[in-house]
Amino acid sequence: MFAARAARGAPAMLETAYLNAVVWTGSREAPRASAFGTIGARIAAVGDAARIRALCGKATRIVDLDGAFVMPSFIDNHTHFLRASFMLGTPELRTARTRQEFIERIGRAARDLRQGQWLQGGNWDEQMWGGELPTRAWIDAVTPDTPVALVRLDQHLMLLNTLALKLAGVTRDTPDPEGGLILKDERGEPNGLLKDKAKALVQRVIPAPSDAEIDEAIARGAAYALSKGVTQVHVTELDWTTHHSLRRLRARNATGIRFYSFVPIEDWRELDRLVRAEGRGDDWVRWGGVKGLIDGSLGSRTALFQDGYADDPHNHGLYRTPRERLREMIFGADAANLHVTIHAIGDAGNDQVLDMFEASVARNGARDRRFRIEHAQHLLREDIPRFARQNVIASMQPYHAIDDGRWAGKPLGERRLHGAWAIRSLLDAGARVTFGSDWPVAPLDPLLAIDAAVLRRTIDGAHPDGWTPEQRIDVEEALTAYTAANAYAGFQEDRLGLIAPGRLADVVVLDTDLTTCELAKIRAAKILSTMIDGKTGFAEGL
Ligand SMILES: [Zn+2]
């Protein structure tokens, strides 16, 4: 109905009109506006107050945005959403500075769990409060019905409460397992601390999370995403657990945000069967993409490089998937019309994936396939133009550049720095660059990634003028990479990514105009509200 009316050039009466805003639409033709209106889930009109008021009727709800900044909400190209969402439900102990704070945070986290659910995670560090190791006596009173198993920062020590010791069957008579220690108090009773291999005594009795717990975690992650202005994430997991949870949540209309769910490329035949039987989902939960890996990471010296590591010259990295097998899987998945993305960090890894993509096109014929490379982190000079030429999307996560940038010079060496997170070079060469977080490896907050892309100041403050500053990009380029470019990278550019008539009303409202503020202020901008499908998904202070 809307399309028919729009075709006649007279949209129906607006349901909601948003006035008095600074709108960055994301569209090149009309980047600025001061008002817009929605009908149902869609944006129906964009313009100035006069134009929008002319489309208001008696029933139109009018929202005065009081000069706030409005833009298309963020789409994140790369998340390990389930793992990250589970971490949201664990207590933040790493920053607990006193025994009291440590105990309080554990008690608070335990109260958020259902009875009997295990409290895990933690990353506690006794050095924060002077070095006294915690025992079960510290936490029993605040965790009467919750079994607790919290690891120390270094993962070598685990703190259990009395209930967890009981469930694990650990008593004063349990012998220390080989390679592990059960720490005891002065009476010879286990004090709750298990060292190294003794952790296995409890790990074997902790049940795998139930479907309900998985779904709850994802819902919690979705609410968190909305609070950061993110209305869609691409999920790049290495199994189907998230995918199954998303299908369950979708059936209940409870996904909270939109998801594009990738499954392992090893399972492309299974995905092919699913797509043939059921299609590719909808704009809440979509699938049809597979993710593979060619190499590892820079930090672990497993990314594939043409030349050896500067600090380990005989090491060129490792294949995470044998080269021939990866090529065959890409050919197969691509021939089945599935969307293929491959994780590649090192310059040789990227070079070889570009070769495989090229070969797959030659073999399977031309079509709109939108191959992606996840990370595209370190590139050979000659490979940069290939992204544009082959229309391969560089699916990048700029926060890594300011985090790993603290030490990346050591493994890379001076002469490879020009190709590290080469965002400016890729854009200049005409490539499509998209942004995301890699949450929980980096924070989900898009403002931190945008800050990284436009300033490239490492998080240790060592490079106030930017680490490899020649790769800095403009704010609007960064915003596009986080919105319209990701809509394209998910085959949704006709529905998402812009504030324009006919698009789904996924919009974020901020207290700061990101396009004109001082660059250093971007990271501190506040999300006032997030709209998804025309409805408020998050509002500050609610
Ligand atoms: Zn990742």
XYZ file of C-alpha atoms and ligand atoms in Angstrom:
543
model
C 0.000 0.000 0.000
C 2.773 2.352 0.964
C 4.638 1.672 -2.264
C 1.568 2.493 -4.347
C 1.069 5.791 -2.553
C 4.710 6.678 -2.668
C 4.664 6.066 -6.383
C 2.037 8.762 -6.725
C 4.320 11.073 -4.795
C 1.969 11.585 -1.850
C 2.795 9.461 1.172
C -0.013 8.565 3.510
C -0.480 10.550 6.700
C 2.453 10.025 9.020
C 2.014 7.924 12.111
C 4.890 9.629 13.902
C 6.700 12.823 12.954
C 10.159 13.549 14.380
C 10.982 17.234 14.294
C 13.803 19.529 15.333
C 16.669 17.130 14.725
C 20.054 17.198 13.028
C 19.659 14.265 10.664
C 22.562 12.593 8.885
C 20.704 10.392 6.415
C 23.683 8.490 5.038
C 22.505 9.174 1.506
C 24.914 10.955 -0.804
C 22.178 12.872 -2.656
C 20.542 14.369 0.436
C 22.848 13.886 3.410
C 21.151 16.400 5.727
C 17.632 16.897 7.008
C 15.972 18.210 10.139
C 12.861 16.058 10.348
C 11.463 12.730 9.287
C 8.319 10.693 9.670
C 7.404 7.040 9.955
C 4.451 4.839 9.097
C 4.605 1.490 10.819
C 8.053 -0.030 10.566
C 9.177 2.259 7.756
C 10.458 5.733 7.170
C 7.872 7.511 5.045
C 9.348 10.968 4.583
C 12.545 12.908 5.251
C 13.025 16.645 4.964
C 12.513 19.837 6.921
C 9.810 20.664 9.438
C 7.536 22.262 6.842
C 7.617 19.238 4.592
C 7.042 16.799 7.460
C 4.302 18.905 9.075
C 2.458 18.935 5.765
C 2.178 15.154 6.055
C 0.836 15.211 9.624
C -2.784 14.582 10.449
C -4.785 14.726 13.646
C -3.656 11.254 14.643
C 0.028 11.874 13.955
C 2.216 11.641 17.032
C 4.745 14.479 17.079
C 8.132 13.979 18.721
C 10.361 16.999 19.301
C 13.956 15.751 19.237
C 15.237 18.975 20.727
C 18.167 19.366 18.349
C 19.532 15.853 18.836
C 21.655 14.113 16.213
C 19.912 11.355 14.266
C 21.469 8.774 11.960
C 20.814 5.262 10.680
C 21.478 2.832 13.525
C 24.620 0.727 13.506
C 25.061 -2.673 11.894
C 28.034 -4.650 13.244
C 29.760 -6.872 10.677
C 31.423 -9.347 13.050
C 30.411 -10.590 16.484
C 30.750 -13.722 18.544
C 27.436 -12.770 19.969
C 26.620 -15.744 22.180
C 29.995 -15.887 23.904
C 29.908 -12.151 24.431
C 26.341 -12.215 25.709
C 27.212 -14.886 28.259
C 30.058 -12.702 29.461
C 27.551 -9.912 30.109
C 25.950 -12.160 32.706
C 29.170 -12.805 34.610
C 30.422 -10.529 37.354
C 33.086 -8.000 36.475
C 35.720 -8.906 39.065
C 38.850 -7.793 37.337
C 38.323 -4.255 38.558
C 37.174 -5.158 42.088
C 39.541 -3.180 44.287
C 38.610 -4.448 47.748
C 37.503 -7.683 49.354
C 34.136 -6.047 50.003
C 33.688 -5.006 46.363
C 34.636 -8.504 45.228
C 32.027 -10.093 47.509
C 29.326 -7.571 46.595
C 29.750 -8.078 42.859
C 29.539 -11.842 43.233
C 26.403 -11.523 45.366
C 24.768 -9.188 42.870
C 25.546 -11.507 39.934
C 24.235 -14.522 41.863
C 20.920 -12.772 42.508
C 20.451 -12.314 38.733
C 20.665 -16.051 38.121
C 17.978 -18.665 38.442
C 18.267 -20.972 41.419
C 20.882 -23.633 40.822
C 22.415 -21.902 37.794
C 26.231 -21.829 37.944
C 27.989 -18.510 38.399
C 31.100 -18.525 36.195
C 33.572 -16.149 34.597
C 35.207 -13.597 36.840
C 38.853 -12.896 36.017
C 39.539 -11.828 39.594
C 42.922 -10.561 40.710
C 43.769 -10.598 44.430
C 46.602 -8.124 43.821
C 43.907 -5.478 43.510
C 43.236 -5.712 47.268
C 46.696 -6.457 48.568
C 47.219 -10.106 47.684
C 45.097 -12.145 50.114
C 43.590 -15.075 48.204
C 39.802 -15.376 48.499
C 38.221 -18.530 49.957
C 34.748 -20.041 49.990
C 34.190 -18.452 53.404
C 34.255 -15.025 51.749
C 31.375 -15.758 49.387
C 29.168 -18.492 50.920
C 26.849 -15.997 52.619
C 26.082 -14.124 49.365
C 25.693 -17.284 47.249
C 23.555 -19.664 49.317
C 21.782 -21.370 46.369
C 24.222 -20.595 43.556
C 27.139 -22.859 42.765
C 30.139 -20.632 42.058
C 33.222 -21.343 39.930
C 35.169 -18.157 39.242
C 38.583 -18.158 37.608
C 41.522 -15.965 38.431
C 42.750 -13.610 35.718
C 45.470 -16.073 34.650
C 42.982 -19.008 34.531
C 45.208 -21.102 36.834
C 43.144 -20.756 40.014
C 39.426 -21.257 40.454
C 37.356 -20.168 43.434
C 34.417 -22.385 44.426
C 31.846 -21.831 47.139
C 30.796 -24.622 49.491
C 27.819 -25.611 47.327
C 30.039 -26.005 44.251
C 32.547 -28.121 46.190
C 29.667 -30.334 47.314
C 28.298 -30.710 43.774
C 31.785 -31.537 42.530
C 32.172 -34.116 45.301
C 35.374 -32.531 46.548
C 36.036 -33.297 50.257
C 39.008 -33.320 52.637
C 39.691 -36.850 51.429
C 39.763 -36.103 47.684
C 43.315 -36.672 46.474
C 45.028 -33.964 44.438
C 44.769 -34.931 40.775
C 47.960 -35.110 38.740
C 49.011 -31.623 37.764
C 46.523 -30.017 40.157
C 46.046 -28.978 43.793
C 43.048 -28.759 46.094
C 43.951 -25.979 48.503
C 43.043 -26.619 52.175
C 42.404 -24.524 55.266
C 44.181 -25.054 58.628
C 41.682 -27.787 59.567
C 42.447 -29.685 56.381
C 39.123 -28.813 54.670
C 39.124 -27.633 51.036
C 39.089 -23.828 51.176
C 37.434 -23.445 47.754
C 40.514 -22.853 45.624
C 41.406 -25.367 42.933
C 44.685 -25.022 41.104
C 45.422 -26.008 37.496
C 44.253 -29.545 36.633
C 42.148 -29.727 39.809
C 39.721 -27.363 38.042
C 38.585 -30.376 36.010
C 36.985 -31.791 39.171
C 34.349 -29.097 38.972
C 34.281 -28.426 35.236
C 32.933 -31.931 34.587
C 29.852 -31.322 36.771
C 28.924 -27.895 35.361
C 26.084 -28.567 32.945
C 26.204 -27.139 29.430
C 23.842 -24.161 29.221
C 20.261 -25.118 28.443
C 18.432 -23.754 25.410
C 16.552 -21.432 27.740
C 19.812 -20.093 29.208
C 21.250 -19.581 25.725
C 18.137 -17.723 24.593
C 18.184 -15.564 27.730
C 21.831 -14.699 27.121
C 21.138 -13.649 23.528
C 18.193 -11.543 24.620
C 20.455 -9.857 27.187
C 23.038 -9.240 24.462
C 20.382 -7.746 22.201
C 19.261 -5.304 24.885
C 22.882 -4.304 25.417
C 23.346 -3.817 21.672
C 20.340 -1.492 21.499
C 21.820 0.586 24.324
C 24.862 1.101 22.081
C 22.794 2.072 19.034
C 23.313 -1.296 17.321
C 20.197 -2.777 15.705
C 21.796 -5.558 13.706
C 24.801 -7.814 14.150
C 26.377 -10.282 11.814
C 27.124 -13.418 13.777
C 30.334 -15.190 12.782
C 30.352 -18.184 15.112
C 32.076 -21.495 14.572
C 29.004 -23.625 15.314
C 25.201 -23.621 14.947
C 24.282 -22.948 18.587
C 23.517 -19.283 18.026
C 21.707 -20.029 14.803
C 19.336 -22.446 16.543
C 18.741 -20.004 19.373
C 17.941 -17.221 16.897
C 15.387 -19.438 15.176
C 13.717 -20.126 18.531
C 13.728 -16.445 19.449
C 12.358 -15.481 16.042
C 9.489 -17.938 16.461
C 8.601 -16.032 19.642
C 9.140 -12.662 17.965
C 11.777 -11.964 20.609
C 15.140 -11.417 18.914
C 15.339 -7.791 20.095
C 17.651 -6.829 17.225
C 18.256 -8.096 13.692
C 20.742 -10.876 13.048
C 22.583 -12.170 10.016
C 23.724 -15.617 11.058
C 26.756 -17.201 9.402
C 27.466 -20.900 9.941
C 30.766 -22.780 9.440
C 31.789 -23.265 5.811
C 32.469 -26.928 6.674
C 28.654 -27.279 6.902
C 27.802 -25.591 3.608
C 25.843 -28.597 2.338
C 23.641 -28.548 5.412
C 23.039 -24.829 4.970
C 22.297 -25.388 1.295
C 19.592 -27.921 2.251
C 18.164 -25.478 4.796
C 18.032 -22.636 2.250
C 16.337 -24.887 -0.314
C 13.776 -26.072 2.219
C 13.080 -22.846 4.099
C 14.617 -19.912 2.272
C 16.928 -17.423 3.970
C 14.845 -16.145 6.873
C 13.640 -12.565 7.116
C 14.952 -9.173 8.175
C 15.048 -10.222 11.860
C 16.959 -13.445 11.473
C 18.635 -14.095 8.143
C 20.987 -16.819 7.046
C 22.520 -18.116 3.846
C 26.118 -17.213 4.642
C 29.083 -19.386 5.572
C 32.283 -18.400 7.331
C 35.648 -20.111 7.015
C 39.130 -19.389 8.299
C 42.404 -19.507 6.452
C 44.737 -18.464 9.257
C 44.999 -17.532 12.928
C 45.901 -14.253 14.609
C 48.766 -11.793 14.771
C 49.097 -11.980 18.567
C 49.563 -15.749 18.583
C 51.905 -15.508 15.545
C 49.586 -17.799 13.567
C 48.476 -15.329 10.863
C 49.918 -16.306 7.464
C 52.580 -13.956 6.098
C 54.640 -14.087 2.950
C 57.777 -13.212 4.871
C 58.533 -14.460 8.360
C 57.552 -12.606 11.522
C 59.904 -9.760 12.271
C 60.425 -11.149 15.765
C 60.383 -14.825 14.665
C 61.849 -14.893 11.126
C 61.365 -18.607 10.409
C 57.686 -18.492 11.319
C 55.242 -17.639 8.500
C 52.085 -18.579 10.383
C 49.670 -21.494 10.154
C 46.745 -22.681 8.055
C 43.619 -23.009 10.183
C 42.051 -24.916 7.290
C 44.187 -26.819 4.763
C 44.484 -24.645 1.663
C 43.058 -27.156 -0.832
C 40.155 -28.018 1.424
C 39.272 -24.358 1.961
C 39.345 -23.747 -1.787
C 37.050 -26.723 -2.433
C 34.586 -25.558 0.220
C 34.538 -22.027 -1.213
C 33.866 -23.441 -4.691
C 31.082 -25.656 -3.364
C 29.376 -23.051 -1.204
C 29.660 -20.426 -3.944
C 28.250 -22.797 -6.583
C 25.303 -23.399 -4.220
C 24.675 -19.638 -4.255
C 25.609 -19.248 -0.580
C 27.278 -16.084 0.721
C 30.931 -16.750 1.527
C 33.150 -14.937 3.980
C 36.630 -16.000 5.047
C 38.676 -14.888 8.034
C 42.111 -13.730 6.862
C 44.620 -11.799 8.978
C 48.090 -12.137 7.457
C 49.124 -10.733 4.059
C 49.602 -14.208 2.564
C 46.279 -15.343 4.024
C 44.486 -12.411 2.391
C 46.356 -12.877 -0.882
C 45.411 -16.542 -1.076
C 41.760 -15.939 -0.215
C 41.572 -13.285 -2.954
C 43.029 -15.911 -5.335
C 40.459 -18.482 -4.242
C 37.624 -15.994 -4.729
C 38.934 -15.140 -8.187
C 39.134 -18.809 -9.098
C 35.616 -19.416 -7.778
C 34.208 -16.638 -9.973
C 36.041 -18.065 -12.991
C 34.646 -21.490 -12.235
C 31.094 -20.699 -11.146
C 30.403 -17.695 -13.367
C 29.480 -14.076 -12.712
C 26.738 -13.176 -10.247
C 26.067 -10.733 -7.421
C 27.859 -12.795 -4.729
C 29.572 -10.206 -2.490
C 32.463 -12.282 -1.185
C 33.816 -10.951 2.088
C 37.080 -11.181 3.946
C 36.727 -10.959 7.720
C 39.416 -8.684 9.214
C 41.497 -8.122 6.007
C 43.987 -7.014 8.588
C 47.399 -7.037 6.902
C 47.620 -6.561 3.164
C 50.261 -6.684 0.479
C 50.490 -3.432 -1.444
C 49.427 -5.134 -4.681
C 46.380 -6.756 -3.080
C 44.729 -3.499 -2.019
C 43.304 -2.700 -5.500
C 42.041 -6.265 -5.822
C 39.274 -5.698 -3.260
C 37.630 -3.148 -5.560
C 38.443 -4.984 -8.777
C 37.007 -8.280 -7.493
C 34.245 -6.566 -5.484
C 35.378 -8.301 -2.303
C 34.109 -6.610 0.852
C 36.769 -5.789 3.438
C 34.931 -6.607 6.664
C 37.114 -4.796 9.195
C 37.178 -4.038 12.921
C 39.052 -0.780 13.511
C 39.282 -1.095 17.293
C 41.886 -3.842 16.855
C 44.152 -1.254 15.219
C 44.315 0.840 18.394
C 44.445 -2.155 20.717
C 46.834 -4.480 18.865
C 48.563 -1.426 17.389
C 50.382 -1.120 20.737
C 52.576 -4.111 19.838
C 51.798 -4.950 16.185
C 55.005 -3.273 15.020
C 57.044 -6.066 16.626
C 55.683 -9.022 14.626
C 55.045 -6.937 11.499
C 58.237 -4.925 11.325
C 58.443 -1.409 9.927
C 58.104 -2.316 6.260
C 54.713 -4.043 6.670
C 53.054 -1.240 8.638
C 51.659 0.392 5.486
C 49.327 -2.577 4.974
C 48.096 -2.832 8.585
C 44.366 -2.046 8.924
C 44.822 -0.169 5.649
C 41.390 1.431 5.701
C 42.368 4.688 3.971
C 44.232 2.826 1.223
C 41.316 0.450 0.635
C 38.774 3.283 0.395
C 41.049 5.273 -1.909
C 41.330 2.210 -4.135
C 37.527 2.090 -4.362
C 36.972 -0.911 -2.093
C 33.871 -1.450 -0.018
C 34.962 -1.338 3.600
C 32.569 -2.285 6.383
C 32.995 -1.981 10.136
C 32.216 -3.973 13.229
C 33.614 -4.939 16.595
C 34.556 -8.613 16.873
C 32.772 -8.438 20.246
C 33.808 -9.730 22.817
C 37.384 -9.507 21.514
C 36.776 -5.746 21.271
C 33.988 -3.636 22.812
C 30.644 -3.687 20.991
C 30.340 0.132 21.198
C 30.532 1.469 17.593
C 31.617 4.896 18.820
C 34.889 3.383 20.058
C 35.511 1.771 16.663
C 34.705 5.030 14.857
C 37.081 6.854 17.199
C 39.713 4.246 16.295
C 39.151 4.705 12.567
C 39.290 8.489 12.572
C 42.069 9.020 15.142
C 44.016 5.752 15.297
C 45.337 6.586 18.727
C 46.472 3.384 20.455
C 44.733 2.756 23.770
C 47.948 3.152 25.742
C 48.063 6.809 24.712
C 51.491 6.321 23.121
C 50.485 7.864 19.763
C 48.532 11.082 20.335
C 48.789 11.945 16.623
C 47.754 8.475 15.563
C 49.555 5.208 15.037
C 49.997 4.863 11.239
C 48.014 8.131 10.931
C 48.069 7.974 7.111
C 45.308 5.350 7.359
C 42.879 7.651 9.228
C 39.535 8.192 7.540
C 36.768 10.810 7.792
C 33.889 10.500 10.219
C 31.288 10.177 7.465
C 33.300 7.415 5.821
C 33.360 5.623 9.169
C 29.614 6.116 9.696
C 28.919 4.723 6.224
C 31.113 1.700 6.946
C 28.990 1.028 10.041
C 25.615 1.535 8.343
C 24.948 1.490 4.576
C 28.071 -0.515 3.762
C 27.010 -3.232 6.183
C 23.486 -3.217 4.774
C 25.132 -3.951 1.421
C 27.396 -6.592 2.972
C 24.223 -8.344 4.162
C 22.226 -7.914 0.903
C 19.821 -5.455 2.579
C 20.807 -2.174 0.965
C 17.288 -1.667 -0.388
C 15.818 -1.802 3.132
C 18.426 -0.689 5.666
C 21.412 1.566 6.160
C 19.908 4.955 5.260
C 17.298 7.316 6.591
C 15.259 7.501 3.408
C 11.644 6.907 2.400
C 10.798 3.236 2.204
C 13.647 2.082 4.439
C 13.014 0.269 7.693
C 13.009 2.770 10.544
C 16.197 1.663 12.322
C 17.535 4.894 13.722
C 19.782 6.059 16.525
C 19.512 9.391 18.372
C 22.619 10.874 19.996
C 23.349 13.961 22.060
C 26.290 14.956 19.822
C 26.537 15.657 16.087
C 29.241 13.141 15.216
C 29.857 14.801 11.863
C 30.791 18.196 13.268
C 32.044 17.631 16.819
C 35.688 17.541 17.779
C 36.993 14.089 16.807
C 38.117 13.299 20.330
C 34.541 13.838 21.574
C 32.996 11.107 19.419
C 33.736 8.320 21.858
C 31.964 10.125 24.656
C 28.764 10.878 22.717
C 25.665 9.547 24.428
C 23.039 7.331 22.852
C 19.699 8.935 23.745
C 17.513 6.359 22.053
C 17.550 3.585 19.506
C 14.642 2.848 17.212
C 14.201 -0.459 15.467
C 11.437 -1.300 13.009
C 9.824 2.020 13.873
C 9.632 1.263 17.598
C 11.740 2.404 20.532
C 14.205 -0.345 21.389
C 16.214 1.664 23.890
C 15.702 5.012 25.523
C 18.117 6.624 27.909
C 16.789 6.844 31.447
C 14.087 4.241 30.917
Zn 36.054 -12.965 15.279
